[in-house]
Amino acid sequence: MAFEPRQTSLGARPAAWARAALERLESWLECEREQIGLWAPIGLGSGIAGWFILPHAMDWLAFCCAALAMACMGAMLPVGGRLRRICVAGGILACMGCLLVWGKAMLWGQPPLGRATFVQVIGDVTAVRPVPAQAMVRVMLRPVHAPNLPAVVRVNIADADVPTGLGEGARLRFRVRLMPPAPPSVPGGYDFAARAYFQGIGATGKALKPIEIVIPSTAAPPLRARLFGHILEQVDGPAEGIAAALATGDQGAIPEADAEAMRRSGLAHLLSISGLHVTALIGAVIFLLMRVMALSQRAALGWPLMLIAAAGGALAGIGYTLLTGAEVPTVRSCAAALLVLGGLAMGRDAVTLRLVATGALVVLLLWPEALVGPSFQMSFAAVTALVALAEHPRFRAFAAVRDEGVIRKTGRFLVVTLATGIAVELVLMPIALFHFHKAGLLGAFANLIAIPLTTFVVMPLEALALVLDVVGLGAPFWWLTQQALNLLLLLAHGVAASPMATLLAPTMGMGLFGITIVGLLWCLLWRTGWRWLGLAPVLIGVAVTFTAAQPDILITGDGRHVAVRTGKGMAILRDRAGDYVRDVLSESAGYDGELAAIAALPETRCSQDMCAMRMKDGKGRDWRLLFTRSNVLIDRSSFAGDCAAADIVVSDRGLPRWCRPRWMKVDRRSLARTGGLSMILAKGEVHTVHRAGDAHPWVARQTRRTWRDQPESFKAQSHRPQL
């Protein structure tokens, strides 16, 4: 007799399918067993990133619970499987990362000043950093007998106002308007407030005259400061800033025009002390020690020359790292170099991705906040790309040293250099688009000349000049260094002038950026053919970024500066805005041209106090905009009608309640809650800097202010602009 299949018999099919899928996954992980450990810093970094992305303490606790739940679920998988170990270790590492950065923020961070205030400060100087390119000195100090001020503040002092006796240990007295460290001006901008919190800076400002020395400094300037000043005295012109940066890591003497040219040409990595500089120094020390010790027959025959030279190179690398301020790229490069030297001393091949993963773990354990900065991301992404490319069998076979003619050897070297440059540019493109809204396109070609010039000409000449300065014979080598740096600057400006030098894009969302980075890591860290599945999220992320709608209106957090997209480009409300504001607005909008003045547009009508403007969005809808641009109080009879007729009203002061535009009112009170704004009118999207309920400790808590009407004597009648 025939019967229908029993329901219990259907349960075996999913179980068999699940077992087959698990076995197939375990087989793939077995093939990739040497690469699994590379994901350890990524597991730790996911917890750190989760703390920065999620806004509230309950969200952080939920993340930790979810990570531990994943570890518990992993423990239920078959014993001995690699997937079980990955889930357990990944969950624990993610929880550790979140707790690590959370704990450091609570224990070591410096809460920001609550609100801007004028105050007379008496403080002890802890650090002094000259910034010749901006004609000022940056001073860190601890206020004395000031319980209402943060423990550490940073003030700028103009060169003309620097008093005699300024230095570490001095006590100053001056007046200053202290401000909380600045959050991003617009969505997607640079967040100095988060960085200042972990650096211990609670407020910033510019010291006002007179600046008095209560107790002069008796301490000698640190070695880094003395070396910085010595190099500036020996090198003239624009090259002096780059020469000082290569030796000390301090870029304060580089003019903004030269720094921008280096960034646009893809050569900015030469200014940050990283793997190139540390490797060149350690390699030079090892080479010299090996040659000097080989002069002795006893040493050559009986001493472990490589071990001694490696130890000398390690000491030189550590000293160079401390001298240049121990920034994240330098620490990463130094740690990696020490591991390489240890591997060479033991006869091992140390230049592997495990080396990069170990360096990333060291940096994340000591400085977890570095994960969200462009320096960490670009540094490790570039090194990972280089090592992954070098480990590829075909590339290694092509780049291997062989007995061939000079022409073929030179051509092979150029091809290898160009291939590595292109690989680095492609990997860094999503990171550069996320942080800077632009990416280089010609950097790989510029580095063909710049890297050999810096490594084999500039740095050896500068090091030789510094050594010969001890006996007063360094002047000729300083002249040669200056000429080589002038050639480097000529290359940078020439490449930066090309319209193809950079590729601009509007702000990339954080979720899209995360997906793109995961795809990049998937391509770089695995070895089998499944690695190329990571190209899909990378291509999707880049494509969505370039095809995304560009913002129509950008408003800075103080409400003073507004940029509007027009049919011919972008226009700004206050045409006297400085270069920094213009750069921030242009980059966030993905615009590379000059910002015109809103008042000069034919579709705008402006008076001394207000500007009224009509614009169309991407769907052809008309929008009426109204901006205030003076501090003069406007009569209600004229202003109320303008508010009612406008779709959006923007002001840097508090607007009264009777100002009711059709769509949105943006004033000082609303901006205190939201921060800077970015609007896409066709979609009705408004992006803000601040998030509701953000509990990160560097977010300044705003004090609510009430609207106060000014006396009649301060009111002035304004002329109403007509459309």
Short mmCIF file of N, CA, C and O in Angstrom, two decimals, residues 269-353:
data_model
loop_
_atom_site.label_atom_id
_atom_site.label_comp_id
_atom_site.label_asym_id
_atom_site.label_seq_id
_atom_site.Cartn_x
_atom_site.Cartn_y
_atom_site.Cartn_z
N HIS A 269 52.46 60.71 1.66
CA HIS A 269 53.00 59.68 2.56
C HIS A 269 54.49 59.89 2.83
O HIS A 269 55.01 59.40 3.84
N LEU A 270 55.16 60.63 1.97
CA LEU A 270 56.58 60.90 2.20
C LEU A 270 56.79 61.85 3.37
O LEU A 270 57.86 61.88 3.97
N LEU A 271 55.76 62.64 3.72
CA LEU A 271 55.89 63.62 4.80
C LEU A 271 55.63 63.01 6.16
O LEU A 271 56.03 63.56 7.18
N SER A 272 54.91 61.90 6.21
CA SER A 272 54.61 61.22 7.47
C SER A 272 55.63 60.12 7.69
O SER A 272 55.82 59.25 6.84
N ILE A 273 56.30 60.18 8.83
CA ILE A 273 57.34 59.19 9.13
C ILE A 273 56.68 57.82 9.24
O ILE A 273 55.91 57.55 10.16
N SER A 274 56.98 56.94 8.29
CA SER A 274 56.35 55.63 8.26
C SER A 274 57.37 54.59 7.80
O SER A 274 58.57 54.73 8.01
N GLY A 275 56.87 53.55 7.13
CA GLY A 275 57.72 52.43 6.78
C GLY A 275 58.89 52.79 5.89
O GLY A 275 59.99 52.26 6.03
N LEU A 276 58.66 53.70 4.94
CA LEU A 276 59.73 54.08 4.02
C LEU A 276 60.91 54.67 4.77
O LEU A 276 62.07 54.30 4.54
N HIS A 277 60.65 55.59 5.68
CA HIS A 277 61.71 56.29 6.39
C HIS A 277 62.39 55.37 7.41
O HIS A 277 63.63 55.35 7.51
N VAL A 278 61.59 54.63 8.17
CA VAL A 278 62.17 53.73 9.18
C VAL A 278 63.00 52.64 8.51
O VAL A 278 64.11 52.31 8.95
N THR A 279 62.48 52.08 7.42
CA THR A 279 63.23 51.03 6.71
C THR A 279 64.53 51.57 6.14
O THR A 279 65.58 50.91 6.22
N ALA A 280 64.49 52.77 5.55
CA ALA A 280 65.71 53.35 4.99
C ALA A 280 66.76 53.58 6.07
O ALA A 280 67.95 53.30 5.87
N LEU A 281 66.33 54.09 7.23
CA LEU A 281 67.28 54.33 8.30
C LEU A 281 67.88 53.04 8.83
O LEU A 281 69.10 52.92 8.98
N ILE A 282 67.02 52.07 9.13
CA ILE A 282 67.52 50.80 9.67
C ILE A 282 68.41 50.10 8.66
O ILE A 282 69.46 49.55 9.01
N GLY A 283 68.00 50.12 7.38
CA GLY A 283 68.84 49.49 6.36
C GLY A 283 70.19 50.16 6.24
O GLY A 283 71.22 49.48 6.09
N ALA A 284 70.23 51.49 6.33
CA ALA A 284 71.51 52.19 6.25
C ALA A 284 72.40 51.87 7.44
O ALA A 284 73.61 51.67 7.30
N VAL A 285 71.80 51.79 8.65
CA VAL A 285 72.60 51.46 9.85
C VAL A 285 73.16 50.06 9.74
O VAL A 285 74.34 49.81 10.06
N ILE A 286 72.34 49.10 9.30
CA ILE A 286 72.82 47.72 9.17
C ILE A 286 73.93 47.64 8.12
O ILE A 286 74.96 46.96 8.32
N PHE A 287 73.76 48.34 7.01
CA PHE A 287 74.78 48.33 5.96
C PHE A 287 76.10 48.88 6.48
O PHE A 287 77.17 48.27 6.26
N LEU A 288 76.06 50.00 7.18
CA LEU A 288 77.29 50.60 7.70
C LEU A 288 77.95 49.72 8.76
O LEU A 288 79.17 49.55 8.76
N LEU A 289 77.13 49.16 9.67
CA LEU A 289 77.71 48.31 10.71
C LEU A 289 78.35 47.06 10.10
O LEU A 289 79.43 46.63 10.54
N MET A 290 77.71 46.47 9.12
CA MET A 290 78.28 45.28 8.48
C MET A 290 79.61 45.61 7.80
O MET A 290 80.58 44.84 7.90
N ARG A 291 79.68 46.76 7.13
CA ARG A 291 80.91 47.12 6.43
C ARG A 291 82.02 47.47 7.42
O ARG A 291 83.19 47.11 7.20
N VAL A 292 81.67 48.16 8.49
CA VAL A 292 82.69 48.53 9.47
C VAL A 292 83.22 47.29 10.19
O VAL A 292 84.45 47.13 10.37
N MET A 293 82.35 46.39 10.62
CA MET A 293 82.80 45.19 11.32
C MET A 293 83.57 44.25 10.40
O MET A 293 84.47 43.52 10.85
N ALA A 294 83.26 44.26 9.10
CA ALA A 294 83.97 43.39 8.17
C ALA A 294 85.42 43.82 7.97
O ALA A 294 86.23 43.04 7.45
N LEU A 295 85.77 45.04 8.38
CA LEU A 295 87.15 45.49 8.27
C LEU A 295 88.06 44.75 9.24
O LEU A 295 89.28 44.70 9.05
N SER A 296 87.47 44.19 10.30
CA SER A 296 88.26 43.43 11.28
C SER A 296 88.18 41.95 10.93
O SER A 296 87.09 41.38 10.83
N GLN A 297 89.34 41.31 10.79
CA GLN A 297 89.35 39.88 10.45
C GLN A 297 88.76 39.05 11.58
O GLN A 297 88.02 38.10 11.35
N ARG A 298 89.06 39.44 12.82
CA ARG A 298 88.53 38.70 13.97
C ARG A 298 87.02 38.79 14.02
O ARG A 298 86.33 37.79 14.27
N ALA A 299 86.49 39.99 13.78
CA ALA A 299 85.04 40.16 13.82
C ALA A 299 84.38 39.42 12.66
O ALA A 299 83.33 38.79 12.83
N ALA A 300 85.01 39.50 11.48
CA ALA A 300 84.40 38.87 10.31
C ALA A 300 84.34 37.36 10.44
O ALA A 300 83.42 36.72 9.94
N LEU A 301 85.32 36.77 11.13
CA LEU A 301 85.39 35.32 11.23
C LEU A 301 84.70 34.76 12.48
O LEU A 301 84.23 33.62 12.47
N GLY A 302 84.67 35.55 13.54
CA GLY A 302 84.19 34.98 14.81
C GLY A 302 82.94 35.61 15.38
O GLY A 302 82.35 35.05 16.31
N TRP A 303 82.51 36.75 14.90
CA TRP A 303 81.35 37.42 15.49
C TRP A 303 80.10 37.17 14.66
O TRP A 303 80.18 37.03 13.43
N PRO A 304 78.94 37.12 15.29
CA PRO A 304 77.67 37.03 14.53
C PRO A 304 77.31 38.42 13.97
O PRO A 304 76.55 39.18 14.58
N LEU A 305 77.88 38.74 12.82
CA LEU A 305 77.75 40.10 12.29
C LEU A 305 76.29 40.50 12.06
O LEU A 305 75.89 41.63 12.36
N MET A 306 75.49 39.58 11.50
CA MET A 306 74.11 39.94 11.20
C MET A 306 73.33 40.22 12.46
O MET A 306 72.51 41.15 12.51
N LEU A 307 73.57 39.46 13.51
CA LEU A 307 72.86 39.67 14.76
C LEU A 307 73.24 41.01 15.38
O LEU A 307 72.37 41.76 15.86
N ILE A 308 74.52 41.35 15.35
CA ILE A 308 74.97 42.63 15.91
C ILE A 308 74.42 43.79 15.09
O ILE A 308 73.95 44.80 15.63
N ALA A 309 74.49 43.66 13.76
CA ALA A 309 73.99 44.73 12.90
C ALA A 309 72.48 44.91 13.07
O ALA A 309 71.97 46.03 13.08
N ALA A 310 71.77 43.78 13.21
CA ALA A 310 70.32 43.87 13.42
C ALA A 310 70.01 44.57 14.74
O ALA A 310 69.07 45.36 14.83
N ALA A 311 70.78 44.27 15.79
CA ALA A 311 70.57 44.95 17.07
C ALA A 311 70.83 46.45 16.95
O ALA A 311 70.08 47.27 17.49
N GLY A 312 71.90 46.81 16.23
CA GLY A 312 72.17 48.23 16.01
C GLY A 312 71.06 48.91 15.22
O GLY A 312 70.65 50.03 15.53
N GLY A 313 70.55 48.23 14.19
CA GLY A 313 69.44 48.79 13.41
C GLY A 313 68.18 48.94 14.25
O GLY A 313 67.44 49.92 14.11
N ALA A 314 67.93 47.97 15.15
CA ALA A 314 66.76 48.05 16.02
C ALA A 314 66.85 49.25 16.95
O ALA A 314 65.87 49.98 17.15
N LEU A 315 68.02 49.47 17.53
CA LEU A 315 68.19 50.63 18.41
C LEU A 315 68.01 51.93 17.64
O LEU A 315 67.41 52.89 18.15
N ALA A 316 68.54 51.97 16.42
CA ALA A 316 68.37 53.18 15.60
C ALA A 316 66.90 53.42 15.27
O ALA A 316 66.41 54.56 15.31
N GLY A 317 66.17 52.35 14.95
CA GLY A 317 64.75 52.50 14.65
C GLY A 317 63.95 52.97 15.85
O GLY A 317 63.06 53.83 15.72
N ILE A 318 64.24 52.42 17.03
CA ILE A 318 63.53 52.85 18.24
C ILE A 318 63.85 54.32 18.56
O ILE A 318 62.96 55.11 18.89
N GLY A 319 65.11 54.70 18.43
CA GLY A 319 65.47 56.09 18.68
C GLY A 319 64.81 57.04 17.71
O GLY A 319 64.34 58.12 18.09
N TYR A 320 64.75 56.65 16.44
CA TYR A 320 64.11 57.50 15.42
C TYR A 320 62.61 57.63 15.70
O TYR A 320 62.02 58.70 15.53
N THR A 321 61.98 56.54 16.16
CA THR A 321 60.56 56.58 16.48
C THR A 321 60.29 57.54 17.63
O THR A 321 59.35 58.35 17.59
N LEU A 322 61.10 57.48 18.67
CA LEU A 322 60.92 58.38 19.81
C LEU A 322 61.21 59.83 19.42
O LEU A 322 60.54 60.76 19.87
N LEU A 323 62.21 60.03 18.58
CA LEU A 323 62.59 61.38 18.17
C LEU A 323 61.48 62.06 17.38
O LEU A 323 61.23 63.26 17.54
N THR A 324 60.78 61.30 16.55
CA THR A 324 59.77 61.88 15.67
C THR A 324 58.37 61.90 16.30
O THR A 324 57.38 62.14 15.60
N GLY A 325 58.28 61.68 17.60
CA GLY A 325 57.00 61.84 18.28
C GLY A 325 56.18 60.58 18.44
O GLY A 325 55.08 60.65 18.99
N ALA A 326 56.66 59.44 17.99
CA ALA A 326 55.96 58.16 18.17
C ALA A 326 54.52 58.22 17.67
O ALA A 326 53.58 57.82 18.37
N GLU A 327 54.33 58.72 16.44
CA GLU A 327 53.00 58.70 15.85
C GLU A 327 52.66 57.26 15.43
O GLU A 327 53.52 56.39 15.36
N VAL A 328 51.35 57.03 15.15
CA VAL A 328 50.89 55.67 14.87
C VAL A 328 51.62 55.03 13.69
O VAL A 328 52.08 53.89 13.79
N PRO A 329 51.78 55.70 12.52
CA PRO A 329 52.51 55.05 11.43
C PRO A 329 53.95 54.72 11.80
O PRO A 329 54.47 53.67 11.39
N THR A 330 54.59 55.58 12.59
CA THR A 330 55.97 55.33 12.98
C THR A 330 56.07 54.15 13.93
O THR A 330 56.96 53.30 13.81
N VAL A 331 55.15 54.09 14.91
CA VAL A 331 55.16 52.96 15.84
C VAL A 331 54.90 51.66 15.10
O VAL A 331 55.55 50.64 15.36
N ARG A 332 53.92 51.69 14.18
CA ARG A 332 53.64 50.49 13.41
C ARG A 332 54.86 50.06 12.60
O ARG A 332 55.23 48.88 12.58
N SER A 333 55.51 51.00 11.96
CA SER A 333 56.68 50.68 11.15
C SER A 333 57.83 50.17 12.01
O SER A 333 58.53 49.22 11.63
N CYS A 334 58.01 50.79 13.17
CA CYS A 334 59.09 50.35 14.06
C CYS A 334 58.83 48.94 14.57
O CYS A 334 59.74 48.10 14.59
N ALA A 335 57.57 48.67 14.99
CA ALA A 335 57.25 47.33 15.47
C ALA A 335 57.44 46.29 14.37
O ALA A 335 58.00 45.20 14.60
N ALA A 336 57.01 46.63 13.16
CA ALA A 336 57.19 45.71 12.05
C ALA A 336 58.67 45.49 11.74
O ALA A 336 59.11 44.36 11.48
N ALA A 337 59.45 46.55 11.79
CA ALA A 337 60.87 46.42 11.51
C ALA A 337 61.56 45.55 12.55
O ALA A 337 62.45 44.74 12.23
N LEU A 338 61.16 45.70 13.82
CA LEU A 338 61.76 44.88 14.87
C LEU A 338 61.43 43.40 14.66
O LEU A 338 62.29 42.53 14.88
N LEU A 339 60.20 43.13 14.24
CA LEU A 339 59.84 41.74 13.97
C LEU A 339 60.62 41.19 12.78
O LEU A 339 61.04 40.02 12.77
N VAL A 340 60.80 42.02 11.76
CA VAL A 340 61.59 41.58 10.60
C VAL A 340 63.03 41.28 11.01
O VAL A 340 63.61 40.26 10.61
N LEU A 341 63.60 42.17 11.82
CA LEU A 341 64.98 41.96 12.26
C LEU A 341 65.09 40.69 13.11
O LEU A 341 66.06 39.94 12.99
N GLY A 342 64.09 40.46 13.95
CA GLY A 342 64.10 39.23 14.74
C GLY A 342 64.01 38.00 13.86
O GLY A 342 64.71 37.00 14.09
N GLY A 343 63.15 38.06 12.84
CA GLY A 343 63.05 36.93 11.93
C GLY A 343 64.33 36.70 11.14
O GLY A 343 64.75 35.56 10.95
N LEU A 344 64.96 37.78 10.68
CA LEU A 344 66.22 37.63 9.95
C LEU A 344 67.31 37.06 10.84
O LEU A 344 68.14 36.25 10.40
N ALA A 345 67.33 37.49 12.11
CA ALA A 345 68.34 36.96 13.03
C ALA A 345 68.17 35.46 13.26
O ALA A 345 69.14 34.75 13.51
N MET A 346 66.91 34.99 13.19
CA MET A 346 66.65 33.56 13.37
C MET A 346 66.65 32.79 12.06
O MET A 346 66.36 31.60 12.03
N GLY A 347 66.91 33.50 10.95
CA GLY A 347 66.93 32.84 9.66
C GLY A 347 65.56 32.57 9.08
O GLY A 347 65.40 31.67 8.26
N ARG A 348 64.56 33.35 9.49
CA ARG A 348 63.19 33.15 9.01
C ARG A 348 62.81 34.24 8.02
O ARG A 348 63.38 35.34 8.03
N ASP A 349 61.82 33.94 7.18
CA ASP A 349 61.26 34.94 6.26
C ASP A 349 60.21 35.71 7.03
O ASP A 349 59.08 35.24 7.23
N ALA A 350 60.54 36.91 7.48
CA ALA A 350 59.66 37.65 8.38
C ALA A 350 58.71 38.58 7.67
O ALA A 350 57.78 39.10 8.28
N VAL A 351 58.92 38.87 6.41
CA VAL A 351 58.07 39.82 5.69
C VAL A 351 56.83 39.08 5.20
O VAL A 351 56.75 38.62 4.06
N THR A 352 55.84 38.92 6.08
CA THR A 352 54.60 38.23 5.77
C THR A 352 53.43 39.03 6.31
O THR A 352 53.60 40.01 7.05
N LEU A 353 52.23 38.60 5.95
CA LEU A 353 51.04 39.25 6.46
C LEU A 353 50.90 39.05 7.96
O LEU A 353 50.23 39.84 8.64
#
